[in-house]
Each structure stands twice: as structure tokens, then as C-alpha cells.
Tab-separated table of C-alpha atoms in Angstrom:
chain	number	residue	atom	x	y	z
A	1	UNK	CA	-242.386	-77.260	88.910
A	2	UNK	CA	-242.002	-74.754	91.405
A	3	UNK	CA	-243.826	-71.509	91.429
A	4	UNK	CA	-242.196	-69.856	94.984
A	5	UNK	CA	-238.284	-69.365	93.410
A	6	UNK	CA	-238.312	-68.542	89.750
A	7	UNK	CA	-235.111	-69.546	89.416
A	8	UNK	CA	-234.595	-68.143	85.908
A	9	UNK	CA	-235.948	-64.789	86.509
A	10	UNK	CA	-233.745	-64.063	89.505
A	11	UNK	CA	-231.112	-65.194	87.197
A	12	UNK	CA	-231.696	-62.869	84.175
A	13	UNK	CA	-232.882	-60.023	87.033
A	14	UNK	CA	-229.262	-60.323	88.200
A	15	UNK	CA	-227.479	-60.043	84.465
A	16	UNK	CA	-230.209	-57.201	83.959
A	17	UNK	CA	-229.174	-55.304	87.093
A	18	UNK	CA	-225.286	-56.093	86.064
A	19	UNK	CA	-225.370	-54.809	82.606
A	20	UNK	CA	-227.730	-51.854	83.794
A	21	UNK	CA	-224.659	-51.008	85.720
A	22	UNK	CA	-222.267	-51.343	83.299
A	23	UNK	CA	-223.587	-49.222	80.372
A	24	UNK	CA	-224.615	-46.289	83.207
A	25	UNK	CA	-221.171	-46.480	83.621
A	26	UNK	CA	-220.171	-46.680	79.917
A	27	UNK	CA	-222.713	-43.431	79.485
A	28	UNK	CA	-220.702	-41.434	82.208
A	29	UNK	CA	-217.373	-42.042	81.177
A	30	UNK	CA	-218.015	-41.513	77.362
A	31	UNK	CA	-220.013	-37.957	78.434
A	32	UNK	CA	-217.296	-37.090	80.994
A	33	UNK	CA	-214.537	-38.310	78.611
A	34	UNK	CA	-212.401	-39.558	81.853
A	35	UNK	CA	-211.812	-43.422	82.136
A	36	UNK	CA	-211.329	-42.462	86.096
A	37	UNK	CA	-214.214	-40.284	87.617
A	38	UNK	CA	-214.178	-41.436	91.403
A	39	UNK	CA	-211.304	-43.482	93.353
A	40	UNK	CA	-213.707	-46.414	93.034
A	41	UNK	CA	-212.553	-46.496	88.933
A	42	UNK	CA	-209.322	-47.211	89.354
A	43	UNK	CA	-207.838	-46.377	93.228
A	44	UNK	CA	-203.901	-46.371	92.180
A	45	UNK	CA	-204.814	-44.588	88.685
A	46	UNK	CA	-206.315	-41.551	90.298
A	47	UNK	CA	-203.376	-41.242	92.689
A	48	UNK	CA	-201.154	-41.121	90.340
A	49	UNK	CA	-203.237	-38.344	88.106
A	50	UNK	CA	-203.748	-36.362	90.672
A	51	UNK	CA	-200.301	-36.106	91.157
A	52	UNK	CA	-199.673	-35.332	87.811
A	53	UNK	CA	-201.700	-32.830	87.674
A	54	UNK	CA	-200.944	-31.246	90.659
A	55	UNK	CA	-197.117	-31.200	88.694
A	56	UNK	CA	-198.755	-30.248	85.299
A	57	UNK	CA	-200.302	-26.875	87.223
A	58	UNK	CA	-197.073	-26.256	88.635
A	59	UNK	CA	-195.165	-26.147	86.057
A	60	UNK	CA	-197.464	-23.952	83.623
A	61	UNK	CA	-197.721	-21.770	86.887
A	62	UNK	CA	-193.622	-21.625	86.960
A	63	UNK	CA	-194.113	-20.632	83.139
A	64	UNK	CA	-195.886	-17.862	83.572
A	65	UNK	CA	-193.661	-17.145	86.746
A	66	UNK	CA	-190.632	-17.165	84.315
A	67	UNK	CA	-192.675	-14.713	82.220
A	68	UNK	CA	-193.389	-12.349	84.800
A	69	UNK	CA	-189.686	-12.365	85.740
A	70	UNK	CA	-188.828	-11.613	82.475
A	71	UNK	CA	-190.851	-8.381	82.251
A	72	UNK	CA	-189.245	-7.384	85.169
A	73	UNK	CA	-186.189	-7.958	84.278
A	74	UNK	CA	-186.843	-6.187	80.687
A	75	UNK	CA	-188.054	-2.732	82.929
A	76	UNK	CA	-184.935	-2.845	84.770
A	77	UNK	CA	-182.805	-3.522	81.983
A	78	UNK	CA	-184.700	-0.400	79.739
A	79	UNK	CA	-183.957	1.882	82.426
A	80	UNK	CA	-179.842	1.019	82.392
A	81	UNK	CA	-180.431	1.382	78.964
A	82	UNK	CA	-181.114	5.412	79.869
A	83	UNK	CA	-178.572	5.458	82.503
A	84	UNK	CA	-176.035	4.258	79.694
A	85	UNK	CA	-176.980	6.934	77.558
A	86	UNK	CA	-176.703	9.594	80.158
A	87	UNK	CA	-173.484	8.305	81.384
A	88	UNK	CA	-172.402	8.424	77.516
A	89	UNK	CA	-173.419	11.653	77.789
A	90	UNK	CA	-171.476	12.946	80.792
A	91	UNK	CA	-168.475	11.301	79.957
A	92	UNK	CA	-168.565	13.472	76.464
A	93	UNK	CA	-168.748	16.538	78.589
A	94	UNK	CA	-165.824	15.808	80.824
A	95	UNK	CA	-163.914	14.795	77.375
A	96	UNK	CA	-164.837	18.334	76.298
A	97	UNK	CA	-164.306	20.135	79.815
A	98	UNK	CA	-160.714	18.330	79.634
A	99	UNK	CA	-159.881	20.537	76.599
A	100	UNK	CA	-157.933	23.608	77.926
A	101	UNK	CA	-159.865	25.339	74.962
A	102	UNK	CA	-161.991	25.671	77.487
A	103	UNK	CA	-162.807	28.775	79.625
A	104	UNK	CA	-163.548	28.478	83.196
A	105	UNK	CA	-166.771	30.077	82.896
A	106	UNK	CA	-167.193	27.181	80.011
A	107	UNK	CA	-166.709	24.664	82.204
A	108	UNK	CA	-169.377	26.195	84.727
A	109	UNK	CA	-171.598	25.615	82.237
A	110	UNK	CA	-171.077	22.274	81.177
A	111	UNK	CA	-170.879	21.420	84.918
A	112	UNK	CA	-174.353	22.539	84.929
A	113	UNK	CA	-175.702	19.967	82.675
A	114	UNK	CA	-173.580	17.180	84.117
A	115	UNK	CA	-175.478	18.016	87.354
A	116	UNK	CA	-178.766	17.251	85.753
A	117	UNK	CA	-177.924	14.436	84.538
A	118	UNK	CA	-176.916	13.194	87.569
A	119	UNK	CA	-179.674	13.978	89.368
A	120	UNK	CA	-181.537	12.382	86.401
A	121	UNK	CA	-179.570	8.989	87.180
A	122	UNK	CA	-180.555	9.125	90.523
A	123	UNK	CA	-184.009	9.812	89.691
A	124	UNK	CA	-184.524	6.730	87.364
A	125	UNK	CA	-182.545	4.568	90.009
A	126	UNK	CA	-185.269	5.523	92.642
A	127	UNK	CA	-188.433	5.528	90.587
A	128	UNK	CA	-187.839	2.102	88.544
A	129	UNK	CA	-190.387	-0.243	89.912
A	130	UNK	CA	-192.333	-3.096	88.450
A	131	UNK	CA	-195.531	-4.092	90.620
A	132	UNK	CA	-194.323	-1.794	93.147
A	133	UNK	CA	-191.218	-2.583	93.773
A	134	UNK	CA	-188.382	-0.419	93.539
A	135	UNK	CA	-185.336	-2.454	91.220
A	136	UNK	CA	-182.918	-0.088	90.748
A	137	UNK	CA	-182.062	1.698	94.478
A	138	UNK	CA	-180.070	-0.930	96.070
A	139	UNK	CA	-183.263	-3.013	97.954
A	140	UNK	CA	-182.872	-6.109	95.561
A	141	UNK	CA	-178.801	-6.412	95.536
A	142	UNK	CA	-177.588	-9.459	96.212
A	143	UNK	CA	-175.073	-7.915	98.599
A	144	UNK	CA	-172.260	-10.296	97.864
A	145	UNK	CA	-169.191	-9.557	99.143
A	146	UNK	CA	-167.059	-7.757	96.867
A	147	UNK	CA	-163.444	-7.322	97.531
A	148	UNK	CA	-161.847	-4.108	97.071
A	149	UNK	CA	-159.656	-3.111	94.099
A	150	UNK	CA	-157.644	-0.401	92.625
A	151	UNK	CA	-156.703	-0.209	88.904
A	152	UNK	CA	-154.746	1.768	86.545
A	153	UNK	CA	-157.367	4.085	84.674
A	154	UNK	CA	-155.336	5.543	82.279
A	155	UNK	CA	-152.045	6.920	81.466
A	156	UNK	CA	-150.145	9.525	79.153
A	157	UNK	CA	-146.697	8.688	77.957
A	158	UNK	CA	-144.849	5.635	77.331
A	159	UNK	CA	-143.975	4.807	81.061
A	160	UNK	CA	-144.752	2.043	83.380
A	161	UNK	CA	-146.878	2.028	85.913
A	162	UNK	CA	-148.135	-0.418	88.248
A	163	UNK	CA	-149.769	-0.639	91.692
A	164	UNK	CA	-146.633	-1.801	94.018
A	165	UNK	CA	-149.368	-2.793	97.529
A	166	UNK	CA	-150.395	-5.882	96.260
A	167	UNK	CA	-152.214	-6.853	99.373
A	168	UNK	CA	-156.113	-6.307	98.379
A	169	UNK	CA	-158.348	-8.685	99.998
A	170	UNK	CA	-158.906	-11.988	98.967
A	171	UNK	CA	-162.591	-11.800	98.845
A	172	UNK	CA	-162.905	-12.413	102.779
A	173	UNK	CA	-164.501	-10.184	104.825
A	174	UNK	CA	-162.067	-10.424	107.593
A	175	UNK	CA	-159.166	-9.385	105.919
A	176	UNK	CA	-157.814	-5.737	106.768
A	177	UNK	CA	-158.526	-3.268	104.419
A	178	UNK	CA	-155.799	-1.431	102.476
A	179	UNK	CA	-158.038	0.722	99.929
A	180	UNK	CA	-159.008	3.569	101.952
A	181	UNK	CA	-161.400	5.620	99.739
A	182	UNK	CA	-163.731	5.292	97.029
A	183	UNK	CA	-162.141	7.960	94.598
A	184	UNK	CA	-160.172	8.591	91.659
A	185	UNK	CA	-156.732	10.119	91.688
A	186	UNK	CA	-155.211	12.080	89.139
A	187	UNK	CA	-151.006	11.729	88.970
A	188	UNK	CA	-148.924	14.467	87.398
A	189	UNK	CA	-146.101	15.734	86.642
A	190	UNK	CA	-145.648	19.301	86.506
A	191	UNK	CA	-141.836	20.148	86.860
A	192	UNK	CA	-138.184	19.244	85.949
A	193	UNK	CA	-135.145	20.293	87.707
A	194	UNK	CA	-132.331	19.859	85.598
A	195	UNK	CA	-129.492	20.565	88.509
A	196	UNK	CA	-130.881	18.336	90.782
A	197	UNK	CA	-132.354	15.768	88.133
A	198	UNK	CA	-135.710	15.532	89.882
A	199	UNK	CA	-139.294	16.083	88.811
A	200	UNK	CA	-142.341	16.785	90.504
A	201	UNK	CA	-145.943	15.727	90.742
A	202	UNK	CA	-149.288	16.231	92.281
A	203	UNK	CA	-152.110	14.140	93.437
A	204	UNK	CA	-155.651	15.583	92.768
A	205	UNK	CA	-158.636	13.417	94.389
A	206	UNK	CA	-161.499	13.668	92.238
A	207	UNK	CA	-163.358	13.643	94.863
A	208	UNK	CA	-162.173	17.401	96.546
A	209	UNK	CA	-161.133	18.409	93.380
A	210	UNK	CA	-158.546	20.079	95.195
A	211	UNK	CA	-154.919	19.182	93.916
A	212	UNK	CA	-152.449	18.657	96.917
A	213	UNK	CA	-148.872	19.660	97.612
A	214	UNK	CA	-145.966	19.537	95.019
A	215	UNK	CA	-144.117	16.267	95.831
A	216	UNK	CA	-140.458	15.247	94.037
A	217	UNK	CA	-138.809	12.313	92.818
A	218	UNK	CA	-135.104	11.544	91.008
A	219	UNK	CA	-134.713	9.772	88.348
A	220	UNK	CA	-131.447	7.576	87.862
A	221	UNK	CA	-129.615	6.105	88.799
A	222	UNK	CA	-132.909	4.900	90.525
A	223	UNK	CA	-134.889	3.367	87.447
A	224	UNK	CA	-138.124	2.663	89.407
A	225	UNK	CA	-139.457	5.331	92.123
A	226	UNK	CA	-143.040	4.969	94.309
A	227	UNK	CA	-145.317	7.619	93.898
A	228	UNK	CA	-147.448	8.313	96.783
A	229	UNK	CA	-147.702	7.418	100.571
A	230	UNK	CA	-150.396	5.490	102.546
A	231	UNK	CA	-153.624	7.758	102.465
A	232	UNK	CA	-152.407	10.089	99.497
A	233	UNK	CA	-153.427	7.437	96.459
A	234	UNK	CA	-156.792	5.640	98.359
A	235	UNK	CA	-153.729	3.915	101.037
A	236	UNK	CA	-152.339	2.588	97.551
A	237	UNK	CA	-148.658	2.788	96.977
A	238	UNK	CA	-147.588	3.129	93.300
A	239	UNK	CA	-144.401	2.213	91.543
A	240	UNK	CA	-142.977	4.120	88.064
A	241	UNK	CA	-140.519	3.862	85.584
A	242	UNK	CA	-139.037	7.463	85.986
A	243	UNK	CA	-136.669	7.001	83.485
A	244	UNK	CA	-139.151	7.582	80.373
A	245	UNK	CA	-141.184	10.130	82.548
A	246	UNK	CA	-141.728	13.283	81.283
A	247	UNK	CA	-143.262	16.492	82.188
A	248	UNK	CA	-146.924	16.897	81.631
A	249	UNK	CA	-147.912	13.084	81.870
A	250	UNK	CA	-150.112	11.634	83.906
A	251	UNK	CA	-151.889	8.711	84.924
A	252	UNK	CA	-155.226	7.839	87.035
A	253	UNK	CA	-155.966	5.354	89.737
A	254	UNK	CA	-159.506	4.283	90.504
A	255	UNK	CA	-160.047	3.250	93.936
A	256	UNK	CA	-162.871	1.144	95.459
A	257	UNK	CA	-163.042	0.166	99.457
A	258	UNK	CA	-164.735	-3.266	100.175
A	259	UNK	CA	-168.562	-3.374	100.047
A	260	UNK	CA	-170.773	-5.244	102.375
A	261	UNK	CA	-167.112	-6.243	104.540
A	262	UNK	CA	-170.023	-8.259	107.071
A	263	UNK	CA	-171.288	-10.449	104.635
A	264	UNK	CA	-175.285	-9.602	104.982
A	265	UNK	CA	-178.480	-11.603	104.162
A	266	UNK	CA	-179.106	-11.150	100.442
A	267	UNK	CA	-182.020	-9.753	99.448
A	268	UNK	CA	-181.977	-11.106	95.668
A	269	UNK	CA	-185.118	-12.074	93.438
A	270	UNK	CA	-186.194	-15.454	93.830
A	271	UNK	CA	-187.950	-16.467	90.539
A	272	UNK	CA	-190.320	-20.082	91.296
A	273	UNK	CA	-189.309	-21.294	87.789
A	274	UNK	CA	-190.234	-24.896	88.640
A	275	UNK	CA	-192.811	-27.067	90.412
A	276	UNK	CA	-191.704	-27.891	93.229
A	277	UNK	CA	-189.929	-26.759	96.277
A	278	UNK	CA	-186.613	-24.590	95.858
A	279	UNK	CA	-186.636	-24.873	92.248
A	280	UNK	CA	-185.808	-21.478	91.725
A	281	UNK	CA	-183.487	-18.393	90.124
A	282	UNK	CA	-181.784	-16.046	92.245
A	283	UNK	CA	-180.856	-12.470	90.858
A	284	UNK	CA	-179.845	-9.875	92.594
A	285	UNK	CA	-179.519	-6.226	91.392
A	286	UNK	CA	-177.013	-3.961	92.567
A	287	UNK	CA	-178.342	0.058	93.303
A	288	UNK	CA	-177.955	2.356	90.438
A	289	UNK	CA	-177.662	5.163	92.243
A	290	UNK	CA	-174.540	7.631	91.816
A	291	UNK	CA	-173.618	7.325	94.959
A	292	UNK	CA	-172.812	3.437	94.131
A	293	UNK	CA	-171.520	4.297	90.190
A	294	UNK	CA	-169.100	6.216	92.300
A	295	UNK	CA	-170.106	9.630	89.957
A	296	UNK	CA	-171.507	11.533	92.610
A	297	UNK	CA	-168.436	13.642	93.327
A	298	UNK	CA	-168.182	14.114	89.175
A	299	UNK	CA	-167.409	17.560	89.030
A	300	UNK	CA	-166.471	19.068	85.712
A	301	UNK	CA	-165.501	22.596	86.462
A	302	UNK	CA	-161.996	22.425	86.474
A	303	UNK	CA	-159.836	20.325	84.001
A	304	UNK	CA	-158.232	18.127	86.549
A	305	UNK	CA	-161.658	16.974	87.792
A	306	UNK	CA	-163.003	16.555	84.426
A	307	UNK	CA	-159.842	14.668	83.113
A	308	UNK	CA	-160.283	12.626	86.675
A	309	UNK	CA	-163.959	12.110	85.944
A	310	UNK	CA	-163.116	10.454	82.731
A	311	UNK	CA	-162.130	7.383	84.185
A	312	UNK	CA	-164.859	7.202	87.023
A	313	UNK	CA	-167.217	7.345	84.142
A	314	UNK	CA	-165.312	4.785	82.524
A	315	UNK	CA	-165.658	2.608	85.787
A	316	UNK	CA	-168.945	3.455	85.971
A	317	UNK	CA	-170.064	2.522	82.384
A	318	UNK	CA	-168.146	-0.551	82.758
A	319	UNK	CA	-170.587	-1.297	85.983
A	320	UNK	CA	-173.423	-0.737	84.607
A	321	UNK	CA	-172.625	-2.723	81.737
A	322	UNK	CA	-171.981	-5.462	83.610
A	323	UNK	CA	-175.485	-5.244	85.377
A	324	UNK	CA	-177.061	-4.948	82.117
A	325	UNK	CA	-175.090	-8.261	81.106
A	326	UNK	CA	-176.407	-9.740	83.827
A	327	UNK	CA	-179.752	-9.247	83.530
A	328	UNK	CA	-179.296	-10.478	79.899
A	329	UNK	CA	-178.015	-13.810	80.624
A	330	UNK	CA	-180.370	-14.555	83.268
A	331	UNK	CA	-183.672	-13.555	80.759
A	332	UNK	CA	-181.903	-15.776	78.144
A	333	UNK	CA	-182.240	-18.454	80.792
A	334	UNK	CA	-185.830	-17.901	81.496
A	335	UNK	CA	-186.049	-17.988	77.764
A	336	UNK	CA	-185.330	-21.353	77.832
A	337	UNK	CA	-186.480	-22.173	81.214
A	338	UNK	CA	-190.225	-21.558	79.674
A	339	UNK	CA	-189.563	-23.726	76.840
A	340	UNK	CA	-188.249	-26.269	79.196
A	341	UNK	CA	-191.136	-25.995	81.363
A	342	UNK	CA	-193.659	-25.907	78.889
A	343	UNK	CA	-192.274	-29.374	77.011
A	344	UNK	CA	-192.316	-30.930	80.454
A	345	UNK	CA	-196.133	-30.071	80.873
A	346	UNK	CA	-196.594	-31.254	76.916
A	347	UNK	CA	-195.415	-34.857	78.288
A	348	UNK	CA	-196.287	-34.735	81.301
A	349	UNK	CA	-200.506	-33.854	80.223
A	350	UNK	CA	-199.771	-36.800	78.295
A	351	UNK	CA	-198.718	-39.371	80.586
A	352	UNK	CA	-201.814	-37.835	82.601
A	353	UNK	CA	-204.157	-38.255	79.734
A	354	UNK	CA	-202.943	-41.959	79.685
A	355	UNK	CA	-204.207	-42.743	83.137
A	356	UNK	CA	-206.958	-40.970	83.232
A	357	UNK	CA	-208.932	-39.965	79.778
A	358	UNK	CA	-211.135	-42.699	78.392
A	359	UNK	CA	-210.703	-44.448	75.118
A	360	UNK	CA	-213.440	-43.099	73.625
A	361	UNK	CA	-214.300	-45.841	70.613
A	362	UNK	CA	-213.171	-48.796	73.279
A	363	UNK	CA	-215.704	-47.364	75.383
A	364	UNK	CA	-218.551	-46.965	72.867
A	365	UNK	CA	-217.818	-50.708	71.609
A	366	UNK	CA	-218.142	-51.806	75.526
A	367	UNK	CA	-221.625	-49.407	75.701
A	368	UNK	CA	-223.121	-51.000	72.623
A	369	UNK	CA	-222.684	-54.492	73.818
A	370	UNK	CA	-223.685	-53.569	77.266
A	371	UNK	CA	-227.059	-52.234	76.099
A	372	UNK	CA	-227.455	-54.755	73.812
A	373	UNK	CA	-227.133	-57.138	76.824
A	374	UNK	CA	-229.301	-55.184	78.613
A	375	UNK	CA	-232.282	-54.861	76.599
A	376	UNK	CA	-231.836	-58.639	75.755
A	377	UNK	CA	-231.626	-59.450	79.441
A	378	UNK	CA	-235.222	-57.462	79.747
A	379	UNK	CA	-236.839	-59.324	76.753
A	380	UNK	CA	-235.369	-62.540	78.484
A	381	UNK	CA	-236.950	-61.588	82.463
A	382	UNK	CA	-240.592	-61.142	80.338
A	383	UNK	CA	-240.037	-64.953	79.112
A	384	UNK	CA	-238.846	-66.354	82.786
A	385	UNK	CA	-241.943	-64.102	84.051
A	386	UNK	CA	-244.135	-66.274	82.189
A	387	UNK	CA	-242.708	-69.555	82.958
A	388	UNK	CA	-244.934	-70.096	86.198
A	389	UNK	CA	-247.689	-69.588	84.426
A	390	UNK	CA	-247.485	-73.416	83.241
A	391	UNK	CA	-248.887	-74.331	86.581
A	392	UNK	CA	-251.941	-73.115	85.741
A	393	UNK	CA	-252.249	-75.959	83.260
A	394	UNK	CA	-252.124	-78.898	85.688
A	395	UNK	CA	-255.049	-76.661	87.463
A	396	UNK	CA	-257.614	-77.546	84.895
């Protein structure tokens, strides 16, 4: 017997001190409810959580991003709302101002309002902002380049008509321009001379209101005759079928020069809608202001301007409509962008919750047994305590 080394206590000491261990480990992870609560748990385990989670805050961060950009979008989109109304509005007055029922002091009047509302449209395309910042005045357009165009407003009488300079640019900024004004010009005919078979027209810019000099054409045995000359129609040349013409019809031309010809940084919304880097929505959104709805120069006092304004306001519903589009297809987007996002988190908090949450009745099986162990490895270091004491027999 040896009394210096007992053996058997520094055996059940060690299984002690083992499942000691093991159930203050059990007790942490069943009151934390994490299988992994340092790197020493499981090294590769809380990598990879980590970087879930990192992802899982993203992504309920690019939710409420998506959110966010749909409010804004909604306060932009309530104001157009207004500016379609008042547009409505003013096109209803140039309708009526058209009517030569109409006095002149009449159409003073109604000019009046159309001013107002004007100045209204300019007001609400200044003042929109959401967290400060302005949406509506031009400082959020994309600034794409948009080519120039020219299009047949309207038209009375069963003639053709059809824009004959066919050379608009291509949608590159270096091409030469041909539209040379932003206006709308009002074609018509205003005379007949039988002896000489040859009728006459005017051209009144909507935007001078003032209706130019008397200008003649023949009819056959020419069938087809151009109506206007570079600068007169926006640089636009026209071609008509003069042999249905008639006195008192008309027709309109809506001109629009090339915007942004240089191609300049855009200065669109960038919605984070995911993660990580450059996940992301762009929307621009194009000024408001009557200055770019071309309705500025809208002048309803005389019954050429308000006939011409008719189709600006026409063009410039149709613009504004298009924004308003716009903005509606790209909040149904972020509709389903936050559902998206918000089923990737759903999966993606579960993956996480694989590696890294405890099983909690697993681990209150292992902490049973462990203190079981344990407080049977204590009743077993009392007996190897006493197991020296033998010696004291051979002592007697």
C-alpha cells in the first residue's frame, strides 16, 4: 500500500474536475440558449454565423430601405397627382378660350386663372421634398439623354399630314440638331384664290403668340406641297395633301430640342435594396417645373394660343403621366423587393439558428448526466479519500 500517490483519488479528482466542466458548460448554453458562445465552441461554426448574421441585418436593413423609398416615392407621386389635376384643369380652359363664343375680355379672364395655376405647378414642383430633399425641381433627374422629336398634335379635316425632315437624332449626343425650338405651332389656312387655285396659311408659335406672315401654296396638279421653311415650324419641314385641304383647317406640331445633348452624370436615387455592395435601384425623376412641361409660354388670351396650348397640355399631361408611371412600376418593385428580402432573412435566420442556437432538450439530457456524473464522482473522491486510512491498521 502506498499512502504518498492516491492513485484513485487523483483519478476520480480528474473525472470530477471534467464533468464540473462539462455541466458549467451545459448551464451556460441552456441559459444563453446558443450552442456557440465563444470561438472556442465551435471555431468554423461561429464564422460562419457571424456571417450570416452580418447578411440577416443587411437584408432587414435593405427592407426597411425599400420602405423608406417607397414613401418617397408615394410623396412624389401625390404631388403629380395635383399637377395632373391642375393640368386637367388648364387644358379645360384653353378648350373653352378656343370657343370664338368667347370675348376677348373673356379670355383675359380665363388667362388669369391659367396663370395661377401655373404658378401653382411650379410651386408644388419646388416645395415637394421628403427628408429634405427637393423631388420634383429637376435635382434628382436621371438626365438621360433624350433625343429630340416633333409630332403631329392634332389636325382638322380629312388631309394628310406628315413631318417630311426625317433626320431627328438617333439618341446620340453628337448628332446635329434639326429641332430648333421647344414650341408648338399652329398651321392654318385662311384663304382660297379661285383664279390662281392657291390657298394660304399662317404659322402662329405658341410661344409669341404672334401669328406670322400670310404664306401660299397651289394645289394640283401638285398633290403633295411642304408647308414651312427651316426655322418657321421648330427647323421642321412639313409635307400635305393639298388636294383635300380646305379653308379653315388646321393642324399643330409640337416641337422638342434635345435635352442634356452632353450626356451628364446622373443624379438618380440610389435605393440599397439588398445586402451587399451595389445591390441597388436607380430612379431618377425628371423636374416638374413648367418650364420643363413646356407650359410656361401657355397663354390663353387669344384663340390661336389657346387652340395651340391644347396640344402642349396634351404633351404635357402625357409627360407627366409617364413620370407618374414610372414611379408606379418602380414602388411595385419595391413591393416585391421587401417580400423578397424579407423571405431571404426568414431562411437565412434559419440556417443561422442551425449553427448557432442550442438544442435545448439535447442539452438538458447532456446536463443531467453530467451532474449526475459529477455528484457521483464527489461521493466516489470521499471513498478514495479514505482508502489510506488502511495503513493505519498495520500501525497497531
Amino acid at each position: 500500500m502506498i499512502i504518498n500517490h492516491n492513485i484513485t483519488a487523483l483519478n476520480t479528482h480528474r473525472q470530477l474536475s471534467s464533468n464540473t466542466a462539462a455541466t458549467s458548460k451545459n448551464i451556460e448554453k441552456l441559459s444563453s440558449g446558443l450552442r456557440i458562445n465563444r470561438a472556442g465552441d465551435d471555431a468554423a461554426g461561429l464564422a460562419i454565423s457571424e456571417k450570416m448574421r452580418g447578411q440577416i441585418r443587411g437584408l432587414d436593413m435593405a427592407s426597411k430601405n425599400a420602405q423608406d423609398g417607397i414613401s418617397l416615392i408615394q410623396t412624389a407621386e401625390g404631388a403629380l397627382n395635383e399637377t395632373h389635376s391642375i393640368l386637367q384643369r388648364v387644358r379645360e380652359l384653353a378648350v373653352q378660350s378656343s370657343s370664338d363664343t368667347n370675348t376677348e375680355s373673356d379670355r383675359k379672364e380665363l388667362q388669369k386663372e391659367v396663370q395661377q395655376l401655373k404658378d401653382e405647378v411650379d410651386r408644388i414642383a419646388n416645395n415637394t421634398e421628403f427628408n429634405t430633399k427637393k423631388l420634383l425641381n429637376g435635382d434628382l433627374s436621371a438626365k438621360t439623354y433624350k433625343d429630340e422629336s416633333a409630332i403631329v398634335a392634332s389636325k382638322t379635316g380629312d388631309f394628310d399630314v406628315k413631318i417630311t425632315n426625317a433626320t431627328l437624332s438617333d439618341g446620340l449626343a453628337t448628332n446635329a440638331s434639326v429641332v430648333t425650338a421647344d414650341d408648338t405651332f399652329t398651321v392654318k389656312v385662311t384663304e382660297y384664290d379661285a383664279k390662281t387655285n392657291t390657298y394660304s396659311y399662317t404659322i402662329t408659335p405658341e410661344s409669341t403668340g404672334v401669328e406670322g406672315a400670310k404664306q401660299d401654296f397651289s394645289v394640283p396638279p401638285v398633290a403633295a406641297d411642304t408647308v414651312g421653311n427651316p426655322g418657321s415650324l421648330g427647323g421642321l419641314d412639313v409635307t400635305i395633301d393639298s388636294t383635300k385641304i380646305k379653308v379653315g383647317d388646321s393642324f399643330t406640331i409640337v416641337t422638342r430640342k434635345e435635352q442634356n445633348a452632353t450626356g451628364s452624370k446622373t443624379n438618380a436615387l440610389q435605393f440599397q435594396i439588398g445586402s451587399n455592395s451595389n445591390q441597388t435601384i436607380g430612379v431618377g425623376v425628371d423636374s416638374m417645373k413648367t418650364s420643363d412641361l413646356h407650359i410656361n409660354k401657355v397663354d390663353i388670351s387669344t384663340q390661336a394660343g389657346a387652340t395651340a396650348a391644347i396640344s402642349t397640355l396634351d404633351d404635357a399631361i402625357k409627360n407627366v403621366s409617364a413620370e407618374r408611371s414610372k414611379l408606379g412600376a418602380v414602388q411595385n418593385r419595391l413591393e416585391h423587393t421587401i417580400n423578397n428580402l424579407g423571405t431571404s432573412s426568414e431562411n437565412l435566420t434559419a440556417a443561422e439558428s442551425r449553427v448557432r442556437d442550442v438544442d435545448m432538450a439535447k442539452e438538458m439530457m447532456e446536463q443531467t448526466k453530467n451532474n449526475i456524473l459529477a455528484q457521483a464522482a464527489q461521493a466516489m473522491l470521499a471513498q478514495a479519500n479514505q482508502q489510506p486510512q488502511g495503513v493505519l491498521q498495520l500501525l497497531r
